[in-house]
Structures are given as C-alpha cells and as structure tokens.
Coordinates of C-alpha atoms and ligand atoms in Angstrom, one line a residue:
M1 CA 120.9 94.0 51.6
S2 CA 121.5 96.3 48.7
I3 CA 120.9 95.2 45.1
R4 CA 123.3 96.6 42.4
P5 CA 121.2 98.8 40.1
R6 CA 120.7 97.3 36.7
Y7 CA 120.9 100.7 34.9
D8 CA 122.8 103.9 35.3
V9 CA 119.9 105.9 34.1
A10 CA 116.2 105.3 33.3
V11 CA 114.8 108.0 31.1
V12 CA 111.0 108.3 31.1
G13 CA 108.9 110.6 28.9
E14 CA 107.8 111.5 25.5
I15 CA 108.9 109.6 22.3
Y16 CA 108.1 110.9 18.8
V17 CA 108.7 109.9 15.3
D18 CA 110.1 113.0 13.6
H19 CA 109.4 113.4 9.9
V20 CA 111.9 116.1 8.8
F21 CA 111.3 117.7 5.4
S22 CA 113.8 120.4 4.3
G23 CA 115.1 122.2 1.3
F24 CA 111.9 123.8 0.1
P25 CA 112.6 127.0 -1.9
V26 CA 109.3 128.6 -0.9
W27 CA 106.5 128.1 1.7
P28 CA 103.3 126.8 0.0
Q29 CA 100.1 128.7 0.2
P30 CA 97.0 126.8 1.5
G31 CA 95.9 124.3 -1.1
E32 CA 99.4 124.3 -2.9
E33 CA 101.9 121.5 -2.9
V34 CA 105.7 121.8 -2.8
V35 CA 108.1 118.9 -3.4
T36 CA 111.6 118.1 -1.9
D37 CA 114.0 115.2 -2.1
A38 CA 115.4 116.1 1.4
Y39 CA 113.5 113.9 3.8
V40 CA 114.5 111.9 6.9
R41 CA 112.5 109.9 9.5
E42 CA 114.1 109.8 12.8
M43 CA 113.6 109.1 16.5
G44 CA 112.6 112.2 18.4
G45 CA 111.2 113.5 21.7
G46 CA 113.3 114.6 24.6
A47 CA 113.2 111.2 26.3
A48 CA 114.6 109.3 23.3
A49 CA 117.2 112.0 22.6
T50 CA 118.5 112.1 26.2
A51 CA 118.5 108.3 26.5
C52 CA 120.5 107.9 23.2
G53 CA 122.9 110.6 24.3
L54 CA 123.7 108.9 27.6
A55 CA 124.0 105.5 25.8
K56 CA 126.4 107.0 23.3
L57 CA 128.5 108.2 26.3
G58 CA 128.7 104.5 27.4
R59 CA 126.1 104.6 30.2
A60 CA 123.6 101.7 30.8
V61 CA 120.3 103.3 29.9
T62 CA 116.7 102.2 29.6
L63 CA 113.9 104.2 28.0
V64 CA 110.4 104.1 29.6
G65 CA 107.8 105.4 27.2
L66 CA 105.2 104.5 24.6
V67 CA 104.8 104.1 20.9
G68 CA 102.1 102.8 18.6
S69 CA 102.1 99.1 17.7
D70 CA 103.1 99.8 14.0
D71 CA 106.3 101.6 15.1
H72 CA 107.4 99.4 18.0
D73 CA 109.9 97.3 16.0
W74 CA 111.4 100.4 14.2
F75 CA 112.0 102.1 17.6
A76 CA 113.3 98.9 19.2
R77 CA 115.9 98.5 16.4
G78 CA 116.8 102.2 16.4
L79 CA 117.3 102.4 20.2
A80 CA 119.2 99.1 20.2
R81 CA 121.7 100.7 17.7
Y82 CA 122.5 103.3 20.3
G83 CA 122.6 100.6 23.0
V84 CA 119.4 101.8 24.8
A85 CA 117.5 99.0 26.6
V86 CA 113.9 98.7 25.5
D87 CA 112.3 96.7 28.3
G88 CA 110.4 99.9 29.2
L89 CA 109.2 100.6 25.6
A90 CA 105.5 99.9 25.8
I91 CA 102.9 99.8 23.1
G92 CA 100.2 102.4 23.7
D93 CA 96.6 102.4 22.6
G94 CA 96.7 104.6 19.5
A95 CA 99.3 106.2 17.3
T96 CA 103.0 107.1 18.0
G97 CA 103.6 110.7 18.9
T98 CA 104.4 112.3 15.5
T99 CA 106.0 115.6 14.5
I100 CA 106.2 116.9 11.0
S101 CA 109.0 119.4 10.6
V102 CA 109.1 121.5 7.5
S103 CA 111.8 124.0 6.6
T104 CA 112.9 126.4 4.0
A105 CA 116.2 128.2 4.1
D106 CA 114.9 130.8 6.5
D107 CA 112.0 129.3 8.4
R108 CA 110.7 126.2 10.0
S109 CA 107.3 125.0 11.2
F110 CA 106.2 122.0 13.2
F111 CA 103.0 120.0 13.2
T112 CA 102.6 117.6 16.1
H113 CA 100.3 114.8 17.2
V114 CA 100.9 113.8 20.9
G115 CA 99.4 110.3 20.4
V116 CA 100.2 107.6 22.9
N117 CA 102.5 110.0 24.9
R118 CA 99.4 111.0 26.7
Q119 CA 99.6 107.6 28.5
V120 CA 103.1 108.0 29.8
G121 CA 102.0 109.1 33.3
A122 CA 100.0 105.9 33.7
L123 CA 103.0 103.9 32.4
A124 CA 105.3 105.5 34.9
T125 CA 103.0 104.9 37.9
G126 CA 102.2 101.3 36.7
A127 CA 104.4 98.8 34.9
G128 CA 107.2 101.4 34.3
L129 CA 107.8 102.1 38.0
A130 CA 109.5 98.8 38.6
I131 CA 112.0 99.6 35.7
L132 CA 112.6 103.1 37.1
A133 CA 113.5 101.6 40.4
Q134 CA 116.3 99.6 38.8
A135 CA 118.3 102.7 37.9
R136 CA 120.8 104.9 39.8
H137 CA 119.3 108.0 38.3
V138 CA 115.8 108.7 36.8
H139 CA 115.4 111.5 34.3
F140 CA 111.9 112.7 33.5
A141 CA 111.6 114.3 30.0
M142 CA 107.9 115.3 30.4
P143 CA 105.7 117.7 32.3
L144 CA 105.4 115.6 35.4
A145 CA 101.7 115.6 36.4
R146 CA 101.1 116.1 40.1
D147 CA 99.5 112.7 40.7
V148 CA 102.3 111.0 38.8
A149 CA 104.9 112.8 40.9
D150 CA 103.1 111.9 44.1
A151 CA 103.1 108.2 43.1
V152 CA 106.6 108.0 41.7
L153 CA 108.9 110.4 43.5
P154 CA 108.6 109.1 47.1
P155 CA 109.5 105.5 46.3
L156 CA 112.4 106.6 44.2
A157 CA 113.7 108.9 47.0
A158 CA 113.3 106.1 49.5
A159 CA 115.4 103.9 47.3
G160 CA 118.1 106.6 47.2
I161 CA 117.6 107.2 43.4
R162 CA 118.5 110.6 42.2
T163 CA 116.1 112.5 39.9
S164 CA 116.1 115.2 37.2
L165 CA 113.3 116.8 35.3
D166 CA 113.3 118.6 31.9
M167 CA 109.6 119.4 31.4
G168 CA 110.2 121.4 28.2
Y169 CA 108.4 124.6 27.3
Q170 CA 105.1 124.1 29.2
P171 CA 103.7 127.5 30.3
A172 CA 100.6 126.1 32.0
W173 CA 102.6 123.5 34.0
L174 CA 105.2 126.0 35.0
A175 CA 102.6 128.5 36.1
D176 CA 100.6 126.0 38.2
P177 CA 101.3 126.4 41.9
A178 CA 100.2 122.8 42.4
N179 CA 103.5 121.8 40.8
L180 CA 105.6 123.5 43.4
P181 CA 106.0 120.4 45.6
T182 CA 107.2 118.5 42.4
L183 CA 109.8 121.2 41.7
R184 CA 111.0 120.9 45.3
A185 CA 111.1 117.1 45.3
I186 CA 113.2 116.8 42.1
D187 CA 116.9 116.8 42.7
H188 CA 117.9 118.6 39.5
L189 CA 115.4 120.8 37.6
M190 CA 116.8 121.6 34.1
P191 CA 115.0 124.6 32.6
N192 CA 116.1 126.7 29.6
E193 CA 116.0 130.5 29.8
K194 CA 112.4 130.8 28.7
E195 CA 111.2 128.2 31.1
A196 CA 113.2 129.8 34.0
E197 CA 111.6 133.1 33.1
L198 CA 108.1 131.5 33.3
L199 CA 109.0 130.2 36.7
C200 CA 110.3 133.4 38.2
G201 CA 108.8 136.2 36.2
H202 CA 112.1 137.7 35.1
A203 CA 114.5 137.1 32.2
D204 CA 117.6 137.7 34.3
P205 CA 119.5 134.5 35.5
V206 CA 120.4 136.2 38.8
A207 CA 116.7 136.8 39.5
Y208 CA 116.1 133.1 38.6
F209 CA 118.7 131.9 41.2
V210 CA 117.2 134.1 43.9
H211 CA 113.7 132.8 43.1
A212 CA 114.9 129.2 42.8
T213 CA 116.5 129.4 46.3
A214 CA 113.5 131.1 47.8
I215 CA 111.1 128.4 46.6
G216 CA 113.4 125.6 47.7
L217 CA 114.8 124.1 44.5
R218 CA 117.6 121.7 45.4
H219 CA 120.3 122.3 42.8
P220 CA 119.3 125.3 40.7
M221 CA 120.7 125.5 37.2
L222 CA 119.6 126.9 33.8
K223 CA 120.5 126.5 30.2
L224 CA 121.4 129.6 28.3
G225 CA 121.4 128.5 24.6
A226 CA 124.5 129.6 22.7
R227 CA 125.8 131.4 25.8
G228 CA 126.1 128.1 27.7
A229 CA 124.7 127.4 31.2
A230 CA 124.8 128.5 34.8
A231 CA 124.3 126.9 38.2
L232 CA 124.5 127.7 41.9
E233 CA 127.5 126.3 43.7
G234 CA 127.0 127.1 47.3
D235 CA 125.8 130.7 47.2
R236 CA 128.0 131.5 44.1
I237 CA 126.7 131.5 40.5
V238 CA 129.0 129.5 38.2
T239 CA 128.7 129.8 34.4
T240 CA 130.2 128.0 31.5
A241 CA 130.3 128.8 27.8
P242 CA 130.0 126.0 25.2
P243 CA 132.9 124.9 23.1
A244 CA 133.2 126.7 19.7
V245 CA 131.1 124.9 17.1
I246 CA 129.5 125.8 13.7
A247 CA 125.9 125.3 14.8
V248 CA 123.6 124.2 11.9
D249 CA 120.6 123.1 13.9
A250 CA 119.9 123.5 17.6
T251 CA 116.9 121.1 17.7
G252 CA 117.4 118.8 20.7
A253 CA 120.4 120.7 22.0
G254 CA 118.7 120.9 25.4
D255 CA 118.1 117.2 25.5
A256 CA 121.7 116.5 24.5
F257 CA 122.9 118.9 27.2
D258 CA 120.8 116.9 29.7
A259 CA 122.7 113.7 28.7
G260 CA 126.1 115.3 29.4
F261 CA 124.9 116.9 32.7
I262 CA 123.4 113.6 34.0
D263 CA 126.6 111.8 32.9
A264 CA 128.6 114.1 35.1
L265 CA 126.1 113.6 38.0
L266 CA 126.7 109.9 37.8
D267 CA 130.4 110.7 38.4
D268 CA 129.5 113.0 41.4
A269 CA 131.2 115.8 39.5
S270 CA 131.0 119.4 40.7
P271 CA 128.3 121.9 39.6
L272 CA 130.8 123.5 37.2
Q273 CA 131.9 120.2 35.7
R274 CA 128.2 119.2 35.2
L275 CA 127.7 122.4 33.2
Q276 CA 130.9 121.8 31.2
R277 CA 129.9 118.3 30.2
G278 CA 126.3 119.4 29.4
C279 CA 127.7 122.3 27.3
I280 CA 129.9 119.9 25.3
T281 CA 127.1 117.4 24.5
G282 CA 124.6 120.3 23.8
A283 CA 127.0 122.3 21.6
L284 CA 128.3 119.3 19.6
S285 CA 124.7 118.1 18.9
T286 CA 124.1 121.3 16.9
R287 CA 126.7 120.4 14.3
R288 CA 124.3 118.4 12.2
P289 CA 120.6 118.5 11.6
G290 CA 118.4 116.5 14.0
A291 CA 119.0 115.8 17.7
L292 CA 121.0 112.6 17.5
A293 CA 123.4 112.6 14.5
A294 CA 126.2 114.7 16.1
I295 CA 126.1 113.8 19.8
P296 CA 129.6 112.8 21.0
D297 CA 130.8 109.5 22.3
R298 CA 133.0 109.3 25.4
N299 CA 136.3 109.8 23.6
E300 CA 135.2 112.9 21.8
L301 CA 133.7 114.2 25.0
R302 CA 137.1 113.8 26.7
S303 CA 139.1 115.4 24.0
I304 CA 136.8 118.4 23.6
H305 CA 136.8 118.8 27.3
D306 CA 140.6 118.9 27.6
R307 CA 140.8 121.3 24.7
T308 CA 138.1 123.7 26.0
Y309 CA 138.2 123.9 29.8
Ligands
LIG401 N1 123.9 127.9 18.9 C1 124.5 127.2 19.8 N2 125.9 127.1 19.8 C2 126.6 126.4 20.7 N3 126.0 125.7 21.7 C3 124.7 125.7 21.7 C4 123.9 126.4 20.8 N4 122.6 126.2 21.2 C5 122.6 125.4 22.2 N5 123.8 125.1 22.6 C6 124.3 124.3 23.7 O1 123.2 123.5 24.1 C7 122.8 123.8 25.5 C8 121.3 123.7 25.6 O2 120.7 124.6 24.7 P1 119.4 125.5 25.1 O3 119.7 126.4 26.2 O4 119.0 126.1 23.8 O5 118.4 124.4 25.6 P2 116.9 124.2 25.3 O6 116.3 125.5 25.0 O7 116.3 123.3 26.4 O8 117.0 123.4 24.0 P3 115.8 122.6 23.2 O9 115.3 123.6 22.2 O10 116.5 121.5 22.6 O11 114.8 122.3 24.3 C9 123.4 125.1 25.8 O12 123.7 125.2 27.2 C10 124.7 125.1 24.9 O13 125.7 124.5 25.6
LIG402 MG1 114.6 122.1 26.3

C-alpha cells in the first residue's frame, strides 16, 4: 500500500531572525553609537528562505526547525503568509538564532547567535523525522552531522524520498572525511564555488566535477554566483547563466536558487532545466534587499523562463 505524500518538500535546518540595519554613513568606532531609520526584522536562515521560496512557487512545503518560545508566533504567522506549514516548527530550549546585519554604502558586517539551531539535529532524528517522512523530497539546509545523517538518510531512502543538502560555508564540515558517506548518500549536494573548492582543493569547476565523480557524488552540480550554475549531465558539463537583473543584494541568492532547483526536481526536469529554474529564482531574489522580498511566484518564473532560455 502506498500513502500519498502530504508535502512536496520538507525543509529542515537553520532558522534565524535577521535584524537588518542599513543606511549608516560611517562605521562607528568601538564605544561610539550611530543611528539609522532604515531597519527591518525578517525571517532568515537557509531553511526558512528555501521553504518560503518553494511555497511561493506553489509547492506544499513544511519547515522543520526550531525557534525560541518568544518568537514562535511571529514565525508561525510569517511562514503562514508564504503558505509554509508549521507542524515541524518546534520551540527550542533557549533563544532563536539571531543575526544582526549592519551596512554602510560600501560594507556590511554580521553578528550571529546560533541559539536553538544547535538542537536541529536532535529534532530531525526525533519528532521531526515523522514529518520528513511525509514529503516527496527532503532538503537539508544545515551541516548534516554524521550521527544525524546515519539516523535519517536510510529511512528516507527506504521510503523512496529524494534528498538534497546545502550545508552552507562550513570549512570544518567539508574537510572532515567522516562526512564522505553523507556526501555520497545525498541525492543532490548543492555547493557554491567556495564550498566546492573546499571539497576538491581547486577553484576550477572542471576539477570539481572530476573530483565529485571520483568520490561518488550522485548528481554533481555547483552554483557560480553571478555567472550562473553548472552540472554534470551524463559525462558532459552543462552550464547556465542567470537572467539579466539589477542585483542590489545577493543575500540568500543561494537559498533562493535551491528553491527553483528543487522545484524542477519535483517535475523530474533535466539537469539543464534544474539549473535554469535555480538561476531564475536565485537571480530574481537579488533584486531587493533581504532573501525573501523578491523571490518569484510561478507565473513570474514561467514568463522569465520563456524570455530567457
Ligand atoms: N549578482 C548576481 N546576479 C545575478 N544572479 C545572481 C547573482 N548572485 C547570485 N545569483 C544567482 O543566484 C545563484 C546562487 O548564487 P551563489 O552562487 O552566490 O550561491 P551561494 O553562494 O550559495 O549564495 P548564498 O550567499 O546565498 O549562500 C546563482 O547561480 C545565480 O543564478
Ligand atoms: Mg549558499
């Protein structure tokens, strides 16, 4: 007997509240104060951004992650506005992951408290696993610890659920040979250029694909920033450039790319088409500050696709 999956995608990983301060004329010296009227508080973290991106494309999405008790209702309302289910949004023991982003016209700095995101591995192997198992595809937006991977990936594979991983810029995780079985077990690893270089030791995409094949990655691809993205299709490298945009802020472009790429996977699209869809959602997300404000809906995705490719 097969049960119809409840969700197209379950996204599991880190959730942050982002406090974004901008418009400062100068950087303060230690002990000084500077003031701005330009401030927004928004949902952040790769898991929240990719989940919202997929929901905006019309997919049935649930987000498995943790926030602090004070912020739970704010996140539940915010996610519901995008149409993301919150049955997997747990209250952790401590404060919500928090990032303070401060920018002048030329520079930006981040201050981060990881907070209850440290408990996401325990959530994924505990109460969260039953929710992950209700999806067609599970996307991990976190450095997937070895013990968590061991507990979670085999049951998902046995249920025929496809997986993807965007661990983010995690030099220690990428350099640790203990994570090699995880890299091999994931269906779609989604590194950017810097992460691919940490994995293979070379900055060159061709070298990455040679290395990725040698270590047994299933469907090698990589994101190339403003240059687009590349993937292996059989033994050929296919590449795609993003549509033309006026990029004002690339924060979260990688997470938005992941949403488009996974959306294409759900349609069993070809490697080239996955890259195209990822490049559209990634590039369009750069049009406005923040990760979420400018991600496209399904209609915009279609019209940009037809105009570009
Ligand atoms: N400046 C840009 N102009 C146009 N498209 C962009 C730009 N930056 C990123 N993109 C699009 O977003 C995709 C993902 O960007 P990138 O390779 O920077 O991912 P990332 O480094 O994982 O991002 P993040 O910093 O969010 O983790 C690219 O493949 C591209 O399609
Ligand atoms: Mg990234």
